[in-house]
Coordinates of C-alpha atoms and ligand atoms in Angstrom, one line a residue:
M1 CA -0.3 10.7 14.2
C2 CA 0.0 13.8 16.3
G3 CA 3.0 14.6 18.5
I4 CA 3.1 14.8 22.3
T5 CA 5.7 16.2 24.6
A6 CA 5.9 16.9 28.3
Y7 CA 8.5 18.6 30.5
V8 CA 9.0 18.9 34.3
G9 CA 12.2 20.2 35.7
N10 CA 14.3 23.1 36.9
E11 CA 13.8 25.4 34.0
P12 CA 10.7 27.2 32.7
A13 CA 8.7 24.6 30.7
A14 CA 7.2 26.7 28.0
N15 CA 10.3 27.1 25.9
K16 CA 11.2 23.5 26.3
I17 CA 7.7 22.5 25.0
L18 CA 7.9 24.9 22.1
A19 CA 11.3 23.7 21.0
S20 CA 10.1 20.1 21.3
L21 CA 6.8 20.7 19.4
K22 CA 8.8 22.3 16.5
K23 CA 10.7 19.0 16.2
L24 CA 7.4 17.1 16.4
E25 CA 5.6 19.2 13.9
Y26 CA 6.3 16.7 11.1
R27 CA 3.7 14.4 12.9
G28 CA 0.9 16.8 12.2
Y29 CA 0.3 20.5 12.1
D30 CA -3.3 21.5 11.9
S31 CA -3.5 22.8 15.4
A32 CA -1.4 22.9 18.6
G33 CA -1.7 23.5 22.3
I34 CA 0.1 23.6 25.6
A35 CA -1.1 23.2 29.3
F36 CA 0.7 24.3 32.4
F37 CA 0.0 25.2 36.0
E38 CA -0.7 28.7 37.1
N39 CA -1.7 29.4 40.7
E40 CA -2.3 25.7 41.2
K41 CA -4.9 25.6 38.4
I42 CA -4.4 24.1 34.9
E43 CA -4.2 26.7 32.1
I44 CA -4.4 25.9 28.4
I45 CA -3.4 27.8 25.3
K46 CA -4.4 26.4 21.9
A47 CA -4.2 27.6 18.3
V48 CA -5.3 26.4 14.9
G49 CA -2.5 26.1 12.4
T50 CA 1.2 25.5 12.9
I51 CA 3.3 25.8 16.0
S52 CA 4.2 29.4 15.1
E53 CA 0.5 30.3 15.6
L54 CA 0.7 28.8 19.1
E55 CA 4.0 30.5 19.7
K56 CA 2.3 33.9 18.9
K57 CA -0.4 33.3 21.5
M58 CA 2.1 32.1 24.1
Q59 CA 4.1 35.3 23.7
Q60 CA 1.1 37.3 25.0
K61 CA 1.3 35.5 28.3
R62 CA 4.1 35.1 30.9
I63 CA 4.3 31.4 31.6
S64 CA 6.5 30.6 34.6
S65 CA 5.5 27.0 35.2
N66 CA 8.3 24.4 35.4
L67 CA 5.8 21.8 34.2
A68 CA 3.9 21.7 31.0
I69 CA 2.5 19.4 28.3
G70 CA 2.3 20.2 24.6
H71 CA 0.6 18.7 21.5
T72 CA 0.7 19.1 17.7
R73 CA -2.3 17.6 16.0
W74 CA -3.2 15.7 12.8
A75 CA -6.9 15.5 12.8
T76 CA -8.5 12.0 13.2
H77 CA -11.7 12.6 15.2
G78 CA -13.2 16.0 14.3
K79 CA -12.0 18.7 12.0
A80 CA -9.0 21.0 12.7
S81 CA -10.5 23.5 15.0
L82 CA -9.8 25.2 18.4
E83 CA -12.4 22.9 20.1
N84 CA -10.7 19.8 18.8
A85 CA -7.2 21.0 19.4
H86 CA -5.4 19.4 22.4
P87 CA -5.0 19.6 25.4
H88 CA -8.5 18.4 26.4
S89 CA -9.9 18.7 29.9
S90 CA -12.3 16.7 31.9
Q91 CA -15.6 18.5 32.5
D92 CA -14.5 19.5 36.0
K93 CA -11.2 20.9 34.5
K94 CA -9.1 18.9 37.0
V95 CA -7.7 16.5 34.5
C96 CA -6.0 17.7 31.3
V97 CA -4.7 15.3 28.6
I98 CA -2.8 15.2 25.3
H99 CA -3.0 12.1 23.1
N100 CA -1.4 10.5 20.1
G101 CA -3.3 7.6 18.5
I102 CA -6.8 6.4 18.3
I103 CA -9.2 5.0 20.9
E104 CA -11.2 2.6 18.8
N105 CA -13.9 2.0 21.3
Y106 CA -14.3 5.6 22.3
Q107 CA -17.9 5.8 21.1
T108 CA -18.9 2.9 23.4
I109 CA -17.1 4.6 26.3
K110 CA -18.7 7.9 25.4
N111 CA -22.2 6.2 25.6
E112 CA -21.4 5.2 29.2
L113 CA -20.6 8.8 30.1
K114 CA -24.1 10.2 29.7
E115 CA -23.8 12.7 32.5
F116 CA -20.9 14.5 30.7
H117 CA -21.1 17.3 28.3
F118 CA -18.4 17.1 25.5
A119 CA -16.9 20.3 24.1
S120 CA -15.1 18.5 21.2
Q121 CA -15.6 15.6 18.8
T122 CA -12.4 13.9 19.9
D123 CA -11.8 10.5 21.5
T124 CA -9.3 12.3 23.7
E125 CA -11.9 14.2 25.6
V126 CA -13.7 10.9 26.2
F127 CA -10.5 9.6 27.8
A128 CA -10.3 12.7 30.0
N129 CA -13.8 12.3 31.3
Y130 CA -13.6 8.5 31.7
F131 CA -10.4 8.9 33.6
S132 CA -11.7 11.7 35.8
K133 CA -14.9 9.8 36.5
N134 CA -12.9 6.8 37.6
L135 CA -10.6 8.9 39.7
N136 CA -13.7 9.8 41.6
G137 CA -12.1 12.6 43.5
G138 CA -9.3 10.3 44.7
Y139 CA -6.3 12.5 44.8
L140 CA -3.8 10.1 46.4
L141 CA -1.0 9.0 44.2
E142 CA -2.0 5.3 44.5
D143 CA -5.6 6.2 43.4
V144 CA -4.2 7.9 40.3
L145 CA -1.9 5.0 39.4
R146 CA -4.7 2.5 40.0
T147 CA -7.0 4.5 37.7
L148 CA -4.4 4.7 35.0
G149 CA -4.0 0.9 35.2
K150 CA -7.8 0.5 34.9
T151 CA -8.0 3.0 32.0
I152 CA -5.4 1.3 29.9
T153 CA -7.3 -2.0 30.0
K154 CA -10.6 -0.3 29.2
M155 CA -9.3 1.6 26.1
K156 CA -8.9 -0.3 22.8
G157 CA -6.6 0.9 20.0
S158 CA -3.2 2.5 19.9
F159 CA -2.6 5.5 22.1
S160 CA -0.1 7.3 24.3
F161 CA -1.2 10.0 26.7
A162 CA 0.4 12.7 28.9
I163 CA -1.8 13.8 31.7
M164 CA -1.8 16.7 34.2
I165 CA -4.0 16.4 37.3
E166 CA -4.9 19.3 39.6
G167 CA -3.3 18.6 43.0
F168 CA -0.2 17.1 41.4
E169 CA 1.7 20.2 40.4
D170 CA 5.0 18.3 40.4
K171 CA 4.0 15.3 38.3
I172 CA 3.0 14.4 34.7
F173 CA 1.3 11.1 34.3
F174 CA 1.5 8.9 31.2
I175 CA 0.1 5.9 29.4
K176 CA 1.7 4.1 26.5
E177 CA -0.1 1.5 24.4
K178 CA 1.1 0.9 20.8
S179 CA 1.7 4.6 20.0
P180 CA 5.3 5.7 20.5
L181 CA 6.4 7.4 23.7
V182 CA 9.9 7.8 25.1
L183 CA 11.0 9.1 28.5
G184 CA 14.0 11.4 28.6
V185 CA 16.2 11.7 31.7
G186 CA 18.3 14.8 32.3
N187 CA 20.0 16.5 35.2
G188 CA 17.1 18.1 37.1
F189 CA 14.4 17.3 34.6
H190 CA 12.4 14.5 32.9
M191 CA 10.5 14.6 29.6
L192 CA 8.1 12.5 27.6
S193 CA 7.9 12.7 23.8
S194 CA 6.5 10.8 20.8
D195 CA 10.0 10.9 19.3
E196 CA 13.3 10.9 21.0
M197 CA 14.5 13.4 18.5
A198 CA 12.2 15.9 20.2
L199 CA 13.7 15.5 23.6
D200 CA 15.7 18.4 25.1
E201 CA 19.3 18.5 23.9
K202 CA 20.4 18.3 27.6
T203 CA 18.8 14.8 27.9
E204 CA 21.3 12.3 29.1
Q205 CA 19.4 9.0 28.9
V206 CA 16.4 7.7 27.2
V207 CA 13.9 5.0 28.3
Y208 CA 11.9 3.3 25.5
L209 CA 8.6 2.6 27.2
S210 CA 6.8 -0.7 26.4
D211 CA 3.2 -1.2 25.5
G212 CA 1.1 -1.3 28.6
D213 CA 3.4 1.0 30.6
Y214 CA 2.0 3.8 32.7
G215 CA 3.3 5.9 35.5
F216 CA 4.6 9.4 36.1
I217 CA 7.6 11.7 35.7
S218 CA 8.6 14.4 38.2
K219 CA 11.6 16.7 38.3
N220 CA 13.9 14.2 40.1
S221 CA 12.3 10.8 39.6
Y222 CA 10.0 8.7 37.5
C223 CA 8.0 5.6 38.0
I224 CA 6.8 3.0 35.5
L225 CA 4.2 0.4 36.1
S226 CA 2.8 -2.4 34.0
N227 CA -0.2 -4.6 35.1
G228 CA -0.2 -3.0 38.5
K229 CA 3.4 -3.6 39.3
I230 CA 6.4 -1.3 39.3
V231 CA 8.7 -2.3 36.4
K232 CA 12.3 -1.3 35.5
R233 CA 13.0 -0.4 31.9
R234 CA 16.5 -0.1 30.6
K235 CA 18.0 3.4 30.4
L236 CA 20.1 4.0 27.3
P237 CA 22.4 6.8 26.5
F238 CA 20.7 9.6 24.6
T239 CA 22.3 9.8 21.1
A240 CA 19.6 11.4 18.9
Q241 CA 21.1 13.7 16.4
V242 CA 19.4 16.9 17.4
Q243 CA 21.6 19.0 15.3
S244 CA 20.7 17.3 12.0
V245 CA 17.2 18.8 12.0
H246 CA 18.4 22.3 11.0
M247 CA 17.7 23.6 7.5
G248 CA 21.1 25.2 7.1
K249 CA 21.5 27.1 3.8
F250 CA 18.4 25.6 2.2
T251 CA 15.0 27.2 1.9
S252 CA 13.1 24.0 2.9
F253 CA 13.9 20.7 4.4
M254 CA 12.7 19.0 1.2
E255 CA 15.3 20.9 -0.7
K256 CA 18.0 19.9 1.8
E257 CA 16.9 16.3 1.8
I258 CA 16.8 15.9 -2.0
E259 CA 20.3 17.2 -1.9
E260 CA 21.2 14.6 0.7
G261 CA 19.6 11.8 -1.2
S262 CA 22.8 10.8 -3.0
F263 CA 24.8 10.6 0.2
A264 CA 22.0 8.7 1.8
C265 CA 22.5 5.9 -0.8
F266 CA 26.2 5.9 -0.4
N267 CA 26.1 5.9 3.4
T268 CA 23.5 3.2 3.5
M269 CA 25.4 0.9 1.2
L270 CA 28.7 1.6 2.9
T271 CA 27.4 0.7 6.3
L272 CA 25.6 -2.4 5.1
L273 CA 28.8 -3.6 3.4
N274 CA 30.5 -3.5 6.8
Q275 CA 28.0 -5.6 8.6
N276 CA 27.8 -9.2 9.6
L277 CA 25.3 -10.7 7.3
Q278 CA 25.1 -14.3 8.4
K279 CA 21.5 -14.0 9.7
L280 CA 20.3 -12.4 6.5
E281 CA 22.0 -14.9 4.3
E282 CA 20.6 -17.7 6.3
A283 CA 17.1 -16.2 6.0
I284 CA 17.4 -15.8 2.3
K285 CA 18.7 -19.3 1.9
N286 CA 15.8 -20.8 3.8
S287 CA 13.1 -18.7 2.0
Q288 CA 10.8 -20.3 -0.4
K289 CA 8.5 -17.3 -0.9
V290 CA 9.3 -13.6 -0.7
F291 CA 6.8 -10.9 0.3
V292 CA 7.3 -7.2 0.2
V293 CA 5.0 -4.8 2.1
G294 CA 5.0 -1.0 2.7
C295 CA 3.0 2.1 2.1
G296 CA 3.3 5.1 -0.3
T297 CA 6.9 5.9 -1.2
A298 CA 8.2 2.9 0.8
L299 CA 6.1 0.6 -1.4
H300 CA 7.3 2.4 -4.5
A301 CA 10.9 1.5 -3.5
G302 CA 9.6 -2.0 -3.0
E303 CA 8.2 -2.1 -6.5
V304 CA 11.7 -1.3 -7.9
F305 CA 13.1 -4.1 -5.7
K306 CA 10.6 -6.6 -6.9
Y307 CA 11.2 -5.8 -10.5
V308 CA 15.0 -5.9 -10.3
L309 CA 15.1 -9.0 -8.0
E310 CA 12.8 -11.0 -10.3
K311 CA 14.9 -10.1 -13.3
E312 CA 18.3 -10.6 -11.7
C313 CA 17.6 -13.6 -9.4
K314 CA 14.6 -15.3 -11.0
T315 CA 13.0 -15.0 -7.6
D316 CA 9.2 -14.3 -7.6
V317 CA 8.1 -11.6 -5.2
F318 CA 4.6 -11.0 -3.9
L319 CA 4.1 -7.3 -3.2
D320 CA 1.3 -5.4 -1.6
Y321 CA 0.2 -2.3 0.2
A322 CA 0.4 -2.8 3.9
S323 CA -3.2 -1.6 4.2
E324 CA -4.4 -4.5 1.9
F325 CA -1.9 -7.2 2.7
R326 CA -3.3 -8.8 5.8
Y327 CA -6.9 -8.6 4.7
K328 CA -6.0 -10.8 1.7
K329 CA -4.7 -13.4 4.1
P330 CA -1.7 -14.2 1.9
N331 CA -0.3 -17.7 2.0
I332 CA 2.5 -17.1 4.4
D333 CA 4.3 -19.8 6.3
K334 CA 7.5 -20.5 8.1
N335 CA 9.4 -20.7 4.8
S336 CA 8.4 -17.2 3.8
L337 CA 10.6 -14.2 4.0
C338 CA 8.6 -11.0 4.5
I339 CA 10.3 -7.6 3.9
F340 CA 8.7 -4.6 5.5
I341 CA 9.8 -1.2 4.2
S342 CA 9.1 1.8 6.4
Q343 CA 11.1 5.0 6.8
S344 CA 9.6 5.8 10.2
G345 CA 9.1 2.2 11.3
E346 CA 5.9 3.4 12.9
T347 CA 3.4 3.2 10.1
A348 CA 0.3 1.5 11.6
D349 CA -0.6 -0.6 8.5
T350 CA 2.9 -1.8 8.1
L351 CA 3.2 -2.8 11.7
A352 CA -0.1 -4.6 11.6
S353 CA 1.0 -6.5 8.5
A354 CA 4.3 -7.4 10.2
S355 CA 2.5 -8.8 13.2
Y356 CA 0.2 -10.8 10.9
A357 CA 3.2 -12.3 9.1
K358 CA 4.9 -13.0 12.4
G359 CA 1.8 -14.9 13.5
K360 CA 2.3 -17.2 10.5
G361 CA 5.8 -18.0 11.5
A362 CA 7.6 -16.2 8.7
T363 CA 11.0 -14.6 8.9
L364 CA 10.6 -10.8 9.0
V365 CA 13.1 -8.3 7.7
A366 CA 12.6 -4.6 8.4
V367 CA 14.1 -2.0 6.1
T368 CA 13.8 1.2 8.2
N369 CA 15.5 4.5 8.9
V370 CA 14.8 4.5 12.6
K371 CA 16.8 2.2 14.7
T372 CA 14.5 2.4 17.7
S373 CA 11.2 2.2 15.9
R374 CA 8.5 -0.4 16.6
I375 CA 9.1 -2.3 13.4
T376 CA 12.6 -3.2 14.6
K377 CA 11.0 -4.8 17.7
I378 CA 8.7 -7.0 15.6
C379 CA 11.1 -8.1 12.9
N380 CA 13.8 -10.7 13.2
I381 CA 16.3 -8.9 11.0
V382 CA 16.8 -5.1 10.7
V383 CA 18.4 -3.6 7.7
L384 CA 18.9 0.1 8.6
T385 CA 18.9 2.8 6.0
R386 CA 21.2 5.7 6.8
A387 CA 19.3 8.7 5.5
G388 CA 19.6 10.6 8.7
V389 CA 16.6 12.3 10.1
E390 CA 14.0 13.1 7.4
V391 CA 12.0 16.1 8.4
S392 CA 10.0 17.0 5.3
V393 CA 6.8 15.1 5.1
A394 CA 7.4 14.2 1.4
S395 CA 9.9 11.4 1.6
T396 CA 12.9 11.9 -0.7
K397 CA 16.3 10.9 0.8
A398 CA 14.7 8.0 2.7
Y399 CA 13.4 6.6 -0.6
M400 CA 16.9 6.9 -2.1
A401 CA 18.4 5.1 1.0
Q402 CA 15.7 2.4 0.7
L403 CA 16.7 1.8 -2.9
S404 CA 20.3 1.4 -1.8
A405 CA 19.4 -1.1 1.0
L406 CA 17.1 -3.0 -1.3
Y407 CA 19.7 -3.3 -4.0
F408 CA 22.1 -4.5 -1.4
L409 CA 19.6 -7.2 -0.5
I410 CA 19.5 -8.1 -4.2
T411 CA 23.2 -8.7 -4.2
I412 CA 22.8 -11.0 -1.2
F413 CA 20.1 -12.9 -2.9
G414 CA 22.5 -13.2 -5.9
K415 CA 25.2 -14.5 -3.7
V416 CA 23.0 -17.0 -1.9
K417 CA 21.3 -18.2 -5.0
N418 CA 24.4 -18.2 -7.0
E419 CA 23.1 -15.8 -9.6
K420 CA 25.3 -13.3 -11.4
I421 CA 24.0 -9.8 -10.7
S422 CA 24.5 -7.1 -13.3
F423 CA 25.6 -4.5 -10.7
S424 CA 27.7 -4.5 -7.5
P425 CA 27.5 -2.4 -4.3
T426 CA 30.6 -0.5 -5.6
D427 CA 28.5 0.7 -8.6
I428 CA 26.2 2.3 -6.2
L429 CA 29.0 3.8 -4.0
E430 CA 30.5 5.3 -7.2
I431 CA 27.3 7.1 -8.2
Y432 CA 28.0 9.4 -5.2
N433 CA 31.8 9.2 -5.2
Q434 CA 32.3 9.9 -8.8
K435 CA 29.4 12.3 -9.2
K436 CA 27.8 10.1 -11.8
E437 CA 24.6 12.1 -11.7
I438 CA 23.4 15.3 -13.3
I439 CA 20.5 17.3 -12.1
D440 CA 19.7 20.0 -14.6
A441 CA 18.1 22.4 -12.1
E442 CA 17.6 25.1 -14.7
K443 CA 15.7 22.8 -17.1
I444 CA 13.6 21.4 -14.2
T445 CA 12.7 25.0 -13.1
L446 CA 11.6 25.7 -16.7
V447 CA 9.4 22.6 -16.8
A448 CA 7.9 23.5 -13.4
N449 CA 7.0 26.8 -14.8
H450 CA 5.1 25.1 -17.7
I451 CA 3.1 22.8 -15.5
K452 CA 2.6 24.6 -12.2
N453 CA -0.9 25.8 -13.1
E454 CA -2.2 22.5 -14.5
K455 CA -5.2 20.8 -12.9
S456 CA -4.1 17.4 -13.9
L457 CA -0.8 15.8 -15.0
F458 CA 0.1 12.3 -16.3
F459 CA 3.3 10.4 -15.5
V460 CA 4.1 7.6 -17.8
G461 CA 6.8 4.9 -17.9
R462 CA 7.3 1.3 -18.8
G463 CA 9.0 -1.5 -16.9
L464 CA 11.2 -0.1 -14.2
D465 CA 10.3 3.4 -15.3
Y466 CA 6.7 2.9 -14.5
F467 CA 7.6 2.6 -10.8
L468 CA 9.6 5.8 -11.0
A469 CA 6.7 7.5 -12.7
K470 CA 4.5 6.4 -9.8
E471 CA 6.8 7.9 -7.3
G472 CA 7.3 11.1 -9.3
A473 CA 3.5 11.5 -9.5
L474 CA 3.1 10.9 -5.8
K475 CA 5.8 13.5 -4.9
L476 CA 4.2 16.1 -7.2
K477 CA 0.6 15.6 -6.1
E478 CA 1.4 15.5 -2.4
I479 CA 3.1 18.9 -2.3
T480 CA 1.4 20.8 -5.1
Y481 CA -2.2 19.5 -4.9
I482 CA -2.2 19.0 -8.7
H483 CA -3.9 15.8 -9.6
C484 CA -1.2 13.5 -10.9
E485 CA -1.7 10.0 -12.1
A486 CA 0.9 7.5 -13.3
F487 CA 0.3 5.0 -16.1
A488 CA 2.2 2.1 -17.6
G489 CA 3.0 3.3 -21.1
G490 CA 1.4 0.3 -22.9
E491 CA -1.8 0.7 -20.8
M492 CA -2.7 4.2 -22.1
K493 CA -4.4 2.8 -25.2
H494 CA -6.7 0.7 -23.1
G495 CA -8.8 3.6 -22.1
S496 CA -6.8 6.3 -20.5
L497 CA -5.7 7.9 -23.8
S498 CA -9.2 9.4 -23.8
L499 CA -7.9 11.9 -21.1
I500 CA -5.2 13.3 -23.4
D501 CA -5.9 16.4 -25.5
D502 CA -3.9 19.4 -26.7
E503 CA -3.8 20.9 -23.2
S504 CA -2.3 17.8 -21.6
F505 CA 1.2 17.7 -20.1
V506 CA 2.7 14.2 -19.8
V507 CA 5.9 13.6 -17.8
C508 CA 7.5 10.5 -19.3
V509 CA 10.4 8.5 -17.8
L510 CA 12.5 6.5 -20.3
T511 CA 15.6 5.0 -19.0
Q512 CA 15.5 1.4 -20.2
K513 CA 17.1 0.8 -23.5
N514 CA 15.2 -2.4 -24.2
L515 CA 11.9 -0.5 -23.9
L516 CA 13.0 2.6 -25.9
D517 CA 11.0 1.8 -29.1
K518 CA 7.9 0.6 -27.3
M519 CA 7.9 3.7 -25.0
M520 CA 8.5 6.0 -28.0
S521 CA 5.4 4.5 -29.7
N522 CA 3.4 5.4 -26.6
I523 CA 4.8 8.9 -26.6
I524 CA 3.9 9.3 -30.3
E525 CA 0.4 8.1 -29.6
M526 CA 0.0 10.7 -26.9
Q527 CA 1.6 13.4 -29.0
S528 CA -0.8 12.7 -31.8
R529 CA -3.6 13.6 -29.4
G530 CA -1.9 16.9 -28.7
A531 CA 0.1 16.0 -25.5
K532 CA 3.1 18.0 -24.6
V533 CA 5.7 15.5 -23.4
I534 CA 8.4 16.2 -20.9
L535 CA 10.9 13.4 -21.1
F536 CA 13.4 12.4 -18.4
S537 CA 15.9 10.2 -20.1
P538 CA 19.6 9.5 -20.7
F539 CA 19.0 9.0 -24.4
S540 CA 20.0 12.4 -25.8
E541 CA 19.0 11.3 -29.3
L542 CA 15.3 11.8 -28.2
Q543 CA 15.7 15.4 -27.2
N544 CA 14.2 16.9 -30.4
K545 CA 11.3 14.5 -30.4
V546 CA 9.6 15.9 -27.3
F547 CA 8.3 19.3 -26.0
C548 CA 10.9 19.3 -23.2
F549 CA 13.9 17.0 -22.5
V550 CA 15.5 16.6 -19.1
P551 CA 18.8 14.8 -19.4
L552 CA 19.9 12.0 -17.1
K553 CA 23.3 10.3 -16.8
K554 CA 23.4 6.9 -18.4
L555 CA 24.2 4.0 -16.1
K556 CA 23.6 0.2 -16.3
S557 CA 19.9 -0.1 -16.9
H558 CA 18.9 -1.5 -13.4
L559 CA 20.8 1.3 -11.7
M560 CA 18.9 4.1 -13.5
P561 CA 16.5 4.7 -10.5
F562 CA 19.5 6.1 -8.7
V563 CA 19.9 8.9 -11.2
A564 CA 16.3 9.4 -12.3
M565 CA 14.5 9.8 -9.1
R566 CA 16.1 12.9 -7.6
P567 CA 15.3 15.0 -10.7
L568 CA 11.7 13.9 -10.4
Q569 CA 11.7 14.9 -6.7
M570 CA 13.2 18.2 -7.7
L571 CA 10.4 18.8 -10.3
A572 CA 7.9 18.4 -7.5
L573 CA 9.8 20.8 -5.3
K574 CA 10.2 23.5 -8.0
C575 CA 6.6 23.3 -8.9
C576 CA 5.6 23.7 -5.2
E577 CA 8.0 26.6 -4.8
Q578 CA 6.5 28.3 -7.9
K579 CA 3.1 27.9 -6.4
S580 CA 4.3 29.5 -3.2
L581 CA 3.4 26.5 -1.1
N582 CA 5.3 25.0 1.8
P583 CA 6.8 21.7 0.6
D584 CA 7.6 20.6 4.1
M585 CA 4.1 20.7 5.4
P586 CA 1.6 19.6 2.7
R587 CA -2.0 19.6 3.7
N588 CA -3.7 16.5 5.2
L589 CA -0.5 14.6 5.5
A590 CA 1.9 13.7 8.3
K591 CA 5.3 12.1 8.4
S592 CA 4.3 9.2 10.6
V593 CA 1.0 7.6 9.8
T594 CA 0.2 5.8 13.0
V595 CA -3.5 5.3 12.3
E596 CA -4.8 2.4 10.2
Ligands
LIG601 C1 5.2 10.2 0.6 C2 5.4 9.7 1.9 C3 4.5 8.5 2.3 C4 5.2 7.5 3.2 C5 4.3 6.5 3.7 C6 5.0 5.4 4.5 O1 6.2 11.2 0.4 O2 6.2 10.1 2.7 O3 3.9 8.0 1.2 O4 6.2 6.9 2.3 O5 3.4 7.1 4.6 O6 5.7 5.9 5.5 P1 6.9 5.0 6.2 O7 7.9 4.8 5.2 O8 7.3 5.8 7.4 O9 6.2 3.7 6.6

């Protein structure tokens, strides 16, 4: 994870870097730092904590440099501390680097650098010293470029770097290998960033660097090399929606994004309905096996897809966590259709699984929210979700948009396989258009008040509702730090019921009519052991049978995830707010998990 940014141009760089880091903060926020030139020497300011801590330290100094690099960190090697915060310098302080990614062979390289003293536990500092050693005092541009080329072949893993070198006050060097890095071109400036969204709003064009690229940016020019040769990369117009990352009237991005979830479904479906689907239909027609892969929330959306597709189209789906998938060596061949779900399109495990499936000759479909992400480069077909930029680390509207895209895929499967599907894309458009959803915020706030001080919570559902319970539990645990565990209702009696006593709160989801009796039996079993049940359900006849009832609108059974999930997301948010925690920046998490 981590976010890197670099600016060289006409204007003072410090504010540009700060503004960019704020937009990159979703990638990690345990420490941050900036480096710039002062009197021809490299100066560094670092702080533990969020960008605002760095900002406070920066305000104590007048920074006039028109060139700077900045970093926001998500710890991989070494704890969150000032020593481990980036930028890192070589021992002679002449090279200063920021880094996103992991150098897998850093320990081997470190062993070769016996003469160096290391101030941090990071792989980044190993890079700085290795690079500086190989530069060997060579301060001609061609020496630097040659050393960059050598370094990129020496390092194993996924990484992108921005590098300042004493003696080159007008240039920032870079390396890109498997971690994201874009180059922004503006009138009188150039930038580098882990995410195009964090480029300056005056950026006019963007260059998507390829793996193996290295080179430099300066105020008026840039140079990209690959394998020792200068290469040209296409410049595309800069269209990132910088404005959409403002919080507006909301108190957190998560609140804003839960609100936007319903429109995200609508927008995704509407856009897909207007697309040429020939390639997708062909791929479905030719598929004999279907695989679905993702991580966390994305996989939870995949679980809903698998359940509904199997029921509606009698098509078996093999589903797995991306982190497990390729190690199981699934039986994939050229007749397999592999669907990779990833909001960011940059999740390392998902990318690695996609590459594995590609190697087996399968047809790959990416369901992603980021048009320019790496998953779109690996997959044959891209199904874009239209959630807009999702800033809050806890995924909410992106999940809703994923559901919408996946239900769209189910209708295509139905068409190709000549199966009658119980819902249509219009049903999904109408949920937003005709406001077929209720979110009883008052009731949810009340529930949050009951559970906010719990140490442990249970989420229970059956069938489709089990997958909603899993996602509801993930949302709540990731932003409140309450231990939450989801169970399939019928499984409780096989051991887990032992956890239930008269202090237990159990959040139940019951939206499927055909499972009503069975789920109610499970609820009664838990209540007999003292559990206080909070029930999310459209079946109002159950409201007096539980401790607390949160009403949902009633839709066709397979469409219920579209109205059940946002109230569960809201429960997590309310609980987090009542605990005075920041929902947008949960501990130990980052928006884009670019390490395996
Ligand atoms: C949870 C959450 C994560 C992500 C997971 C996959 O709220 O955000 O579980 O869903 O890290 O990320 P993407 O979808 O970007 O591959």
